[in-house]
């Protein structure tokens, strides 16, 4: 098992995060958006913000095979992002 990694990317707490199966994309739930970061070594570059929730996003997950991104919020709504949008990040 690989040792744990610690990265200080933000100045305030986040609700949740998830890596793609190849660890090339990091999805971070902050406030009512999900930020997608491209990862390369120890460098993280913000590539896109996924918007659509009215309340705080509490959970985010990236499916290991399809790359589909699923989020849920305090408003008890669930959003699923798949198809071309998800594949863009899983290349």
Short mmCIF file of C-alpha atoms in Angstrom, two decimals:
data_model
loop_
_atom_site.label_atom_id
_atom_site.label_comp_id
_atom_site.label_asym_id
_atom_site.label_seq_id
_atom_site.Cartn_x
_atom_site.Cartn_y
_atom_site.Cartn_z
CA UNK A 1 0.00 0.00 0.00
CA UNK A 2 1.24 3.45 -0.91
CA UNK A 3 1.88 5.88 1.94
CA UNK A 4 -0.75 8.60 2.51
CA UNK A 5 -0.29 11.91 0.72
CA UNK A 6 -1.10 15.34 2.17
CA UNK A 7 -1.77 18.30 -0.10
CA UNK A 8 -2.77 21.78 1.02
CA UNK A 9 -4.83 23.11 -1.88
CA UNK A 10 -7.48 25.17 -0.14
CA UNK A 11 -7.81 27.73 2.64
CA UNK A 12 -11.09 26.38 4.00
CA UNK A 13 -12.61 22.93 4.53
CA UNK A 14 -14.11 20.92 1.68
CA UNK A 15 -17.12 18.60 1.89
CA UNK A 16 -15.76 15.66 -0.13
CA UNK A 17 -13.34 14.66 -2.86
CA UNK A 18 -12.77 11.79 -5.28
CA UNK A 19 -9.96 10.80 -7.65
CA UNK A 20 -10.46 9.21 -11.06
CA UNK A 21 -9.20 5.63 -11.29
CA UNK A 22 -5.97 6.77 -12.97
CA UNK A 23 -5.60 9.57 -10.37
CA UNK A 24 -5.35 12.09 -13.23
CA UNK A 25 -8.45 14.01 -12.15
CA UNK A 26 -9.48 15.21 -8.70
CA UNK A 27 -13.12 16.18 -8.10
CA UNK A 28 -13.64 18.45 -5.06
CA UNK A 29 -17.02 19.38 -3.52
CA UNK A 30 -16.91 22.99 -2.31
CA UNK A 31 -19.98 25.01 -1.43
CA UNK A 32 -22.56 24.36 -4.17
CA UNK A 33 -20.09 23.43 -6.97
CA UNK A 34 -17.71 20.60 -7.81
CA UNK A 35 -14.29 21.65 -9.01
CA UNK A 36 -12.37 19.38 -11.37
CA UNK A 37 -8.59 19.53 -11.15
CA UNK A 38 -6.14 17.95 -13.53
CA UNK A 39 -3.30 16.31 -11.62
CA UNK A 40 0.29 15.88 -12.70
CA UNK A 41 2.65 14.75 -9.95
CA UNK A 42 2.13 17.19 -7.08
CA UNK A 43 0.60 19.90 -9.30
CA UNK A 44 -3.18 20.47 -9.43
CA UNK A 45 -4.71 22.73 -12.07
CA UNK A 46 -8.36 23.79 -11.95
CA UNK A 47 -9.96 22.84 -15.27
CA UNK A 48 -13.70 23.18 -14.74
CA UNK A 49 -16.46 23.93 -12.24
CA UNK A 50 -19.60 21.80 -12.31
CA UNK A 51 -22.57 23.91 -11.25
CA UNK A 52 -26.24 23.13 -10.77
CA UNK A 53 -26.85 22.47 -7.08
CA UNK A 54 -28.75 25.09 -5.10
CA UNK A 55 -27.35 23.95 -1.75
CA UNK A 56 -24.00 22.70 -0.46
CA UNK A 57 -22.64 19.66 -2.30
CA UNK A 58 -22.04 17.01 0.35
CA UNK A 59 -20.72 14.12 -1.72
CA UNK A 60 -18.90 13.49 -5.01
CA UNK A 61 -17.73 10.24 -6.58
CA UNK A 62 -16.06 9.27 -9.86
CA UNK A 63 -17.00 5.83 -11.23
CA UNK A 64 -13.83 3.79 -11.79
CA UNK A 65 -14.72 2.29 -15.18
CA UNK A 66 -16.99 4.84 -16.89
CA UNK A 67 -15.60 8.04 -15.34
CA UNK A 68 -19.16 9.17 -14.62
CA UNK A 69 -19.31 11.80 -11.89
CA UNK A 70 -22.13 11.65 -9.34
CA UNK A 71 -22.87 14.37 -6.79
CA UNK A 72 -25.48 14.99 -4.13
CA UNK A 73 -26.28 18.03 -2.03
CA UNK A 74 -28.03 19.16 1.15
CA UNK A 75 -31.07 19.82 -1.04
CA UNK A 76 -31.26 16.01 -1.43
CA UNK A 77 -30.84 16.20 -5.19
CA UNK A 78 -28.48 13.97 -7.15
CA UNK A 79 -26.69 14.95 -10.33
CA UNK A 80 -24.98 12.52 -12.67
CA UNK A 81 -22.53 13.72 -15.30
CA UNK A 82 -21.55 11.18 -17.89
CA UNK A 83 -21.02 10.76 -21.57
CA UNK A 84 -18.68 13.15 -23.38
CA UNK A 85 -18.28 15.50 -20.38
CA UNK A 86 -17.00 12.72 -18.13
CA UNK A 87 -14.89 11.09 -20.85
CA UNK A 88 -13.11 14.40 -21.44
CA UNK A 89 -11.62 14.09 -17.95
CA UNK A 90 -10.91 10.38 -18.05
CA UNK A 91 -8.68 10.38 -21.17
#
